[in-house]
XYZ file of C-alpha atoms in Angstrom:
232
model
C 13.097 59.600 84.346
C 10.523 58.690 86.976
C 7.362 56.955 85.748
C 4.036 58.664 86.554
C 2.032 56.718 89.098
C -1.164 57.147 87.200
C -1.215 56.858 83.449
C -4.580 55.707 81.790
C -3.829 53.966 78.435
C -4.673 55.418 75.155
C -8.131 54.413 73.637
C -8.707 53.158 70.181
C -7.789 55.946 67.605
C -7.656 58.464 70.370
C -6.176 61.877 69.545
C -3.130 62.859 71.571
C -4.779 65.908 73.045
C -7.709 63.798 74.362
C -5.356 61.472 76.087
C -3.473 64.345 77.555
C -6.950 65.745 79.022
C -7.646 62.342 80.531
C -4.168 62.170 82.112
C -4.485 65.678 83.504
C -7.968 64.868 84.739
C -6.594 61.869 86.683
C -4.303 64.320 88.617
C -7.000 67.020 88.998
C -4.971 69.478 86.845
C -5.670 71.684 83.793
C -4.168 70.082 80.696
C -1.612 72.909 80.118
C -0.469 72.778 83.745
C -0.095 69.019 83.608
C 1.859 69.241 80.384
C 4.255 71.763 81.896
C 4.789 70.084 85.211
C 5.012 66.393 83.752
C 6.659 66.894 80.357
C 8.179 70.323 80.408
C 6.212 71.403 77.279
C 3.195 73.667 76.733
C 1.310 73.096 73.477
C -2.226 73.870 72.236
C -4.595 70.991 71.246
C -4.046 71.608 67.529
C -0.332 71.537 67.908
C -0.500 68.167 69.923
C -2.724 66.652 67.263
C -0.783 67.745 64.249
C 2.919 67.011 64.724
C 4.287 67.478 68.251
C 8.082 67.589 68.748
C 9.936 64.198 68.910
C 11.370 65.289 72.229
C 7.905 65.668 73.710
C 6.835 62.110 72.412
C 9.960 60.620 73.867
C 9.436 62.253 77.269
C 5.832 61.117 77.320
C 6.846 57.598 76.525
C 9.454 57.537 79.310
C 6.980 58.882 81.891
C 3.881 56.771 80.909
C 5.317 53.624 79.345
C 3.432 54.205 76.010
C 5.663 53.675 73.049
C 6.723 56.665 70.942
C 5.157 54.717 67.896
C 1.876 54.614 69.580
C 1.974 58.179 70.577
C 2.932 59.188 67.019
C 0.021 57.261 65.737
C -2.291 59.496 67.914
C -1.327 62.519 65.767
C -2.185 63.420 62.291
C 1.533 63.152 61.454
C 1.086 59.480 61.980
C -0.843 59.359 58.687
C 2.208 60.604 56.781
C 3.689 59.628 54.333
C 1.395 56.758 53.424
C -2.071 58.587 53.558
C -0.954 62.213 53.488
C 2.093 63.909 52.124
C 3.306 66.221 54.718
C 2.470 68.177 57.866
C 4.659 71.247 56.881
C 3.024 74.151 54.978
C 5.094 75.370 52.129
C 4.888 78.189 49.606
C 3.018 77.134 46.446
C 1.417 74.169 48.123
C -2.070 75.311 47.416
C -1.453 75.921 43.704
C 0.153 72.452 43.389
C -2.721 70.769 45.267
C -5.540 72.293 43.284
C -3.987 71.861 39.896
C -2.818 68.258 40.165
C -5.953 66.992 38.542
C -6.266 69.228 35.377
C -9.266 67.183 34.118
C -11.462 68.934 36.635
C -10.950 72.435 35.105
C -8.261 74.220 33.199
C -5.614 75.285 35.689
C -5.328 78.860 34.379
C -8.997 79.501 35.061
C -8.586 78.630 38.743
C -6.285 81.470 39.292
C -7.970 84.268 37.353
C -8.810 85.897 40.596
C -6.548 86.390 43.630
C -6.979 84.089 46.484
C -7.954 86.142 49.549
C -7.219 85.213 53.156
C -4.973 82.349 52.273
C -2.174 81.915 54.899
C 0.301 79.802 52.915
C 2.470 79.526 56.141
C -0.480 77.592 57.783
C -2.564 76.101 54.957
C -2.641 72.357 54.602
C -5.167 70.557 52.346
C -6.081 68.059 55.072
C -6.512 70.532 57.850
C -9.663 72.792 57.900
C -9.204 75.992 59.487
C -12.217 75.696 61.726
C -10.855 72.490 63.107
C -7.727 74.143 64.278
C -9.627 76.464 66.643
C -12.146 74.125 68.288
C -11.976 70.306 67.651
C -15.082 68.535 66.350
C -16.586 65.387 67.670
C -19.674 63.165 67.336
C -22.041 63.653 70.117
C -23.465 60.247 69.675
C -20.105 58.520 69.766
C -19.045 60.186 73.043
C -22.508 59.673 74.592
C -22.007 55.979 74.122
C -18.323 55.921 75.269
C -17.679 54.422 78.719
C -14.981 57.096 78.805
C -15.698 60.010 76.553
C -12.759 60.790 74.155
C -11.909 62.432 70.737
C -10.778 60.351 67.813
C -7.769 61.480 65.893
C -9.553 61.229 62.460
C -12.010 63.784 63.651
C -9.187 66.443 63.633
C -8.732 66.521 59.848
C -10.656 68.005 56.915
C -11.394 64.566 55.357
C -14.407 63.840 57.573
C -17.383 66.052 58.235
C -19.816 63.570 59.790
C -19.910 60.368 61.786
C -20.955 57.674 59.328
C -22.100 55.274 62.138
C -24.702 57.806 63.329
C -25.047 59.852 60.099
C -24.711 62.989 62.216
C -22.576 66.000 61.460
C -19.495 66.477 63.723
C -19.882 69.525 65.986
C -17.335 71.698 67.889
C -17.360 71.764 71.561
C -16.060 70.352 74.845
C -16.482 66.762 75.712
C -19.187 66.178 78.346
C -17.853 65.793 81.902
C -20.000 64.129 83.079
C -23.500 65.417 82.039
C -24.027 63.848 78.620
C -27.723 64.519 78.642
C -26.866 68.177 77.831
C -25.157 67.347 74.515
C -27.991 68.769 72.453
C -29.033 71.646 74.853
C -27.632 74.411 72.705
C -27.061 72.952 69.227
C -29.790 70.650 67.684
C -28.818 67.528 65.847
C -27.708 67.960 62.181
C -28.176 64.848 60.218
C -25.717 64.135 57.309
C -26.972 63.500 53.905
C -26.752 59.975 52.405
C -23.994 60.962 50.052
C -21.847 62.731 52.649
C -22.301 59.722 54.910
C -21.323 57.328 52.270
C -18.153 59.194 51.381
C -17.105 59.573 54.983
C -17.691 55.887 55.519
C -15.284 55.043 52.796
C -12.773 57.481 54.239
C -13.225 56.121 57.798
C -12.587 52.612 56.548
C -9.515 53.723 54.765
C -8.141 55.364 57.874
C -8.898 52.610 60.287
C -8.493 49.540 58.246
C -6.105 50.501 55.547
C -8.243 49.739 52.606
C -11.608 50.915 51.213
C -14.199 48.431 49.902
C -16.046 50.116 47.095
C -19.791 49.720 46.286
C -19.099 47.413 43.179
C -17.063 45.060 45.369
C -13.550 46.216 44.480
C -11.112 47.567 47.131
C -8.387 50.093 47.304
C -5.290 49.666 49.391
C -5.000 53.181 50.603
C -1.443 52.661 52.147
C -0.303 51.980 48.660
C -2.400 54.716 47.297
C -3.008 53.006 43.975
C -4.688 50.040 42.274
C -8.236 48.651 42.475
C -8.361 45.013 43.206
C -10.736 42.593 41.602
C -14.173 42.542 43.146
C -14.638 40.097 45.999
C -16.652 36.956 45.026
């Protein structure tokens, strides 16, 4: 298969849909048009970022020279099975997920009322429904990027803010190129100290493979268990 003549390399922790947008922009095409003509696939952003077909990743790799392993890591499926269990919704997953820690509340009390508007064919604990429709991003991060791009860890439910800027993530399109208009329609929403602290630990876990706790101990998140002794 012939290699594409122009193929910008992925940026650190870039989401696959973000990279596709940049590739398409290099050819002056809409992302969906570029996808169809270059790779023979047409997927929405949420499908690209969740778990795209292996055949698509192989074709992308052959046409751009980026390894399939790297492309897989640009999707939420790249976090499985070490950080998340699965990218496949299954019947009963919600009940299993919310009752696995019975110390929080008796399981029978949680299902005393029916659960409305729960689509078990789509529901995953690490994917918020509002993030499926319009991806979120930190406006301060992209304002400082030499090349604005979305991070893959913004695409899941485990982060609600940017710990670096203590600002809530917001839906919208990346600025091309007028970044001064980022706050024209939606004012800045600051994150609370507690939310920022939690998301800071989450971000460290996702990007570094471990979490350093306030008391000095650390958790190896790839193993999912065990707290080491505090650092001296």
